[in-house]
Amino acid sequence: MRGLLQFTLDLFDASTDEPAPLPPPAGPHAPAIPLGDAVSPASFVHPRATREVTLGNARVAYEFTRGKRRTIGFLVGAEGLSVRAPRWVALRDVDAAVREKGDWILRKLAETRQRHARLESARIEWQDGVAFPFLGQQVTVRLDPHHAFDGVGGVLDAGAEGGGAPVLRLALAKNAGAPQIRDAAQAWLMRQARRIFIERLDHFAPRLGVRWNKLSLSNASTRWGSASADGAIRLHWRLVHFRMSVIDYVVAHELSHLRVMDHSPRFWDTVESVMPDYQQLRRQLKDEPVPRW
């Protein structure tokens, strides 16, 4: 079987509400978890499943499609396992390929399910007194209808609650509904995101010997950032939930693409030249749950 097919492992590890982490550097992969240890008896069913296999003691129903490709591809995402294969590959060989990669598939399915549970636990209930992370620190929302805050809709009052968490005061009535509170908080966060991103782009661009010419705030569900050869940078505004060091990693990552437009060893050397601990920061970006809106 190994001599017949080359396997392509496509992993996005992302729900529809959270962008995927930036692509990993080349290097050794973590050891596979034995089938018996990966999950307890479980069922992983893709909503558009057309085929099904048993991996260890787990039922895996997966979405199967054919297309113009040279390899069998595996994608583990929020909905489950998707398998793509060339038209010439027999179905028995597709199922055999799924079983051969069973350890990897079960580990990723379990990780994705756990991530979804973490995301649900981090869901924000928009009301007076709710808290969410801003630059890695919890911020408490307070509705303050008596102030307009110079037309910007909100102001961050550091340590306002007895020296504890900073307070984001929003110019909203006490009976404001959840959508109003959410939209006001998002508008404030997006203003902060633009200010912070420009500052960090201006900090790292000279160190990398590149020039950026345009910043766009993204709300994409599949990536934290992107860069174009013309110097246009897109960064997801929700990066401001993370610590500044994580934001710096994403900024440096995208600016490095203005020198190397792929993820070759030369690219990662470029990132490392300004972010020596980028691998640790990348793990934080992947592992820390982002509040669900």
Coordinates of C-alpha atoms in Angstrom, one line a residue:
M1 CA 0.0 0.0 0.0
R2 CA 2.8 2.4 0.8
G3 CA 4.3 1.8 -2.6
L4 CA 1.1 2.5 -4.3
L5 CA -0.1 5.7 -2.7
Q6 CA 1.5 8.9 -1.4
F7 CA -0.6 10.4 1.4
T8 CA -1.2 14.0 1.9
L9 CA -2.2 15.0 5.5
D10 CA -4.2 18.2 5.3
L11 CA -5.0 19.5 8.8
F12 CA -6.7 22.8 9.5
D13 CA -7.8 22.1 13.1
A14 CA -10.3 24.9 13.0
S15 CA -13.9 25.5 13.8
T16 CA -16.0 27.8 11.7
D17 CA -15.7 30.4 14.5
E18 CA -12.0 30.3 15.1
P19 CA -9.2 30.9 12.6
A20 CA -6.7 28.2 12.1
P21 CA -3.2 28.5 13.4
L22 CA -0.4 29.6 11.0
P23 CA 1.3 26.8 9.1
P24 CA 3.9 24.9 11.2
P25 CA 7.6 24.8 10.4
A26 CA 9.1 21.7 8.9
G27 CA 10.3 19.2 11.5
P28 CA 9.6 15.9 13.3
H29 CA 6.0 15.1 14.0
A30 CA 4.7 14.1 17.5
P31 CA 4.5 10.4 18.0
A32 CA 1.2 8.8 17.2
I33 CA -1.1 7.9 20.1
P34 CA -2.1 4.2 20.2
L35 CA -5.6 3.6 19.0
G36 CA -6.6 2.3 22.4
D37 CA -5.4 5.5 24.2
A38 CA -6.6 8.0 21.6
V39 CA -10.3 8.1 22.6
S40 CA -12.8 6.1 24.6
P41 CA -15.4 4.3 22.6
A42 CA -16.7 7.2 20.5
S43 CA -18.4 8.1 17.3
F44 CA -17.2 10.8 14.9
V45 CA -19.7 11.5 12.2
H46 CA -19.3 14.1 9.5
P47 CA -22.6 15.7 8.6
R48 CA -22.0 14.9 4.9
A49 CA -20.5 11.4 5.5
T50 CA -20.8 8.9 2.7
R51 CA -18.4 6.2 3.9
E52 CA -17.6 4.7 7.3
V53 CA -14.8 2.8 8.9
T54 CA -14.1 1.5 12.4
L55 CA -10.8 2.6 13.8
G56 CA -9.9 0.8 17.0
N57 CA -13.1 1.0 19.0
A58 CA -14.3 4.2 17.4
R59 CA -16.8 4.7 14.6
V60 CA -15.6 7.2 12.0
A61 CA -18.1 8.3 9.3
Y62 CA -16.3 10.5 6.8
E63 CA -17.0 12.7 3.8
F64 CA -15.5 11.3 0.6
T65 CA -15.0 13.1 -2.6
R66 CA -13.0 12.5 -5.8
G67 CA -11.2 15.1 -7.8
K68 CA -8.2 15.9 -10.0
R69 CA -5.4 15.2 -7.6
R70 CA -2.4 12.9 -7.4
T71 CA -2.7 11.8 -3.8
I72 CA -5.1 10.8 -1.1
G73 CA -5.8 13.8 1.2
F74 CA -7.1 13.8 4.7
L75 CA -8.6 16.9 6.3
V76 CA -9.7 17.0 10.0
G77 CA -11.9 20.0 10.7
A78 CA -14.7 21.1 12.9
E79 CA -17.2 18.9 11.1
G80 CA -15.1 15.7 11.2
L81 CA -13.0 13.8 8.7
S82 CA -13.0 14.6 5.0
V83 CA -11.1 12.4 2.5
R84 CA -10.2 13.3 -1.0
A85 CA -8.9 10.9 -3.6
P86 CA -7.9 10.7 -7.2
R87 CA -10.5 9.2 -9.5
W88 CA -8.3 6.1 -10.2
V89 CA -8.0 4.9 -6.6
A90 CA -10.3 2.0 -5.7
L91 CA -12.6 2.4 -2.7
R92 CA -11.0 -0.5 -0.9
D93 CA -7.7 1.3 -1.1
V94 CA -9.2 4.5 0.2
D95 CA -10.6 2.7 3.3
A96 CA -7.2 1.0 3.7
A97 CA -5.5 4.4 3.6
V98 CA -7.8 5.7 6.3
R99 CA -7.1 2.7 8.5
E100 CA -3.4 3.0 8.0
K101 CA -3.5 6.6 9.2
G102 CA -6.0 5.6 12.0
D103 CA -3.8 6.7 14.9
W104 CA -3.3 10.2 13.4
I105 CA -7.0 10.6 12.4
L106 CA -8.3 9.6 15.9
R107 CA -5.8 11.9 17.6
K108 CA -6.8 14.8 15.5
L109 CA -10.6 14.1 15.8
A110 CA -10.2 13.9 19.6
E111 CA -8.2 17.2 19.7
T112 CA -10.8 18.9 17.5
R113 CA -13.6 17.8 19.8
Q114 CA -11.7 18.9 22.8
R115 CA -11.0 22.3 21.2
H116 CA -14.7 22.7 20.4
A117 CA -15.6 22.0 24.1
R118 CA -13.0 24.7 25.2
L119 CA -14.5 27.2 22.7
E120 CA -18.0 26.6 24.0
S121 CA -16.8 27.1 27.6
A122 CA -15.2 30.4 26.5
R123 CA -18.4 31.8 24.9
I124 CA -19.2 35.3 25.9
E125 CA -22.6 36.1 27.3
W126 CA -23.0 39.8 26.4
Q127 CA -24.3 41.7 29.4
D128 CA -23.2 44.2 32.0
G129 CA -20.3 42.7 34.0
V130 CA -19.2 40.2 31.4
A131 CA -15.4 39.7 31.0
F132 CA -13.2 38.9 28.0
P133 CA -9.5 38.9 27.3
F134 CA -7.8 42.0 25.9
L135 CA -4.0 41.6 25.3
G136 CA -4.1 38.6 27.5
Q137 CA -5.7 40.3 30.4
Q138 CA -9.3 40.0 31.5
V139 CA -11.4 43.1 30.9
T140 CA -14.8 43.7 32.6
V141 CA -17.6 45.4 30.6
R142 CA -19.6 48.1 32.4
L143 CA -22.5 49.9 30.8
D144 CA -22.2 53.6 31.5
P145 CA -25.1 55.6 29.9
H146 CA -23.9 58.9 31.3
H147 CA -20.9 59.3 29.1
A148 CA -20.3 59.6 25.4
F149 CA -16.5 59.1 25.7
D150 CA -15.7 61.8 23.1
G151 CA -17.7 59.9 20.4
V152 CA -15.6 56.7 20.5
G153 CA -18.3 54.8 22.4
G154 CA -16.1 53.4 25.1
V155 CA -13.0 53.8 27.2
L156 CA -10.8 51.4 29.1
D157 CA -10.4 52.3 32.8
A158 CA -7.4 50.4 34.0
G159 CA -7.8 48.9 37.5
A160 CA -11.1 50.6 38.1
E161 CA -12.6 47.8 40.2
G162 CA -10.7 47.9 43.4
G163 CA -7.3 47.5 41.7
G164 CA -8.6 44.4 39.9
A165 CA -9.4 43.8 36.3
P166 CA -9.5 46.8 34.0
V167 CA -13.0 48.0 33.1
L168 CA -14.2 48.8 29.6
R169 CA -16.9 51.4 30.0
L170 CA -19.4 51.5 27.1
A171 CA -21.7 54.4 26.4
L172 CA -24.9 52.2 26.5
A173 CA -28.1 52.2 28.5
K174 CA -28.4 49.8 31.4
N175 CA -31.1 47.9 29.5
A176 CA -29.1 47.5 26.3
G177 CA -29.5 44.1 24.6
A178 CA -26.8 41.6 24.0
P179 CA -26.3 42.5 20.3
Q180 CA -25.8 46.2 21.2
I181 CA -23.2 45.3 23.8
R182 CA -21.4 42.9 21.6
D183 CA -21.3 45.4 18.7
A184 CA -20.1 48.2 20.9
A185 CA -17.3 46.0 22.4
Q186 CA -16.3 44.8 18.9
A187 CA -16.1 48.3 17.6
W188 CA -13.8 49.3 20.5
L189 CA -11.7 46.2 20.0
M190 CA -11.3 46.8 16.3
R191 CA -10.1 50.4 16.9
Q192 CA -7.6 49.1 19.3
A193 CA -6.5 46.3 16.9
R194 CA -5.8 48.8 14.1
R195 CA -3.8 51.0 16.4
I196 CA -1.8 48.1 17.8
F197 CA -1.2 46.4 14.5
I198 CA 0.1 49.5 12.8
E199 CA 2.5 50.1 15.8
R200 CA 3.8 46.5 15.6
L201 CA 4.1 46.5 11.8
D202 CA 6.1 49.7 11.9
H203 CA 8.3 48.1 14.6
F204 CA 9.1 44.9 12.8
A205 CA 9.2 46.0 9.1
P206 CA 12.6 47.8 9.4
R207 CA 14.1 44.9 11.3
L208 CA 13.1 42.6 8.5
G209 CA 14.1 45.0 5.7
V210 CA 10.6 45.1 4.2
R211 CA 7.9 47.7 3.6
W212 CA 4.2 47.3 4.1
N213 CA 1.8 49.7 2.5
K214 CA -1.7 48.7 3.5
L215 CA -3.4 47.1 6.6
S216 CA -6.8 45.5 6.5
L217 CA -8.6 44.0 9.4
S218 CA -9.9 40.5 8.7
N219 CA -12.8 38.6 10.1
A220 CA -11.9 35.4 8.3
S221 CA -12.7 32.0 9.8
T222 CA -9.7 30.2 8.4
R223 CA -6.6 32.2 9.1
W224 CA -5.1 34.8 11.5
G225 CA -3.3 36.8 8.8
S226 CA -2.1 37.0 5.2
A227 CA 0.3 39.0 3.1
S228 CA 0.5 39.9 -0.5
A229 CA 3.6 40.6 -2.6
D230 CA 2.5 44.2 -3.1
G231 CA 2.9 44.9 0.7
A232 CA -0.8 44.5 1.7
I233 CA -1.2 42.9 5.1
R234 CA -4.4 41.4 6.5
L235 CA -4.7 40.6 10.2
H236 CA -7.6 39.3 12.2
W237 CA -8.9 41.9 14.6
R238 CA -9.5 39.2 17.3
L239 CA -5.8 38.8 17.7
V240 CA -6.1 41.5 20.3
H241 CA -7.5 38.9 22.7
F242 CA -3.9 37.5 22.9
R243 CA -0.8 38.7 24.7
M244 CA 1.3 41.2 22.8
S245 CA 4.0 38.6 22.2
V246 CA 1.6 36.4 20.3
I247 CA 0.4 39.4 18.2
D248 CA 4.1 40.1 17.5
Y249 CA 4.6 36.6 16.2
V250 CA 1.7 36.9 13.7
V251 CA 2.9 40.3 12.6
A252 CA 6.4 39.1 12.1
H253 CA 5.1 36.0 10.3
E254 CA 3.2 38.0 7.8
L255 CA 5.9 40.6 7.2
S256 CA 8.4 37.7 6.7
H257 CA 6.3 36.7 3.7
L258 CA 7.2 39.9 2.0
R259 CA 10.7 38.4 1.8
V260 CA 9.8 34.8 1.3
M261 CA 6.4 33.9 0.0
D262 CA 6.3 30.3 1.1
H263 CA 6.9 28.3 4.3
S264 CA 10.4 27.0 3.3
P265 CA 13.2 26.7 5.9
R266 CA 14.4 30.1 4.6
F267 CA 11.1 31.6 5.6
W268 CA 11.2 30.2 9.1
D269 CA 14.8 31.4 9.5
T270 CA 13.5 34.9 8.6
V271 CA 10.8 34.7 11.3
E272 CA 13.3 33.4 13.8
S273 CA 15.6 36.3 13.1
V274 CA 13.2 38.6 14.9
M275 CA 11.2 36.1 17.0
P276 CA 13.6 33.5 18.4
D277 CA 10.8 31.9 20.4
Y278 CA 8.3 31.8 17.5
Q279 CA 7.6 28.1 17.9
Q280 CA 6.4 28.5 21.5
L281 CA 4.3 31.5 20.5
R282 CA 2.8 29.6 17.7
R283 CA 1.7 26.8 20.1
Q284 CA 0.1 29.4 22.3
L285 CA -1.8 30.8 19.4
K286 CA -3.1 27.3 18.6
D287 CA -3.8 26.1 22.2
E288 CA -5.3 29.1 23.9
P289 CA -9.1 29.2 23.4
V290 CA -10.4 32.4 21.7
P291 CA -13.7 33.6 23.2
R292 CA -16.7 32.7 21.0
W293 CA -18.8 35.7 20.0

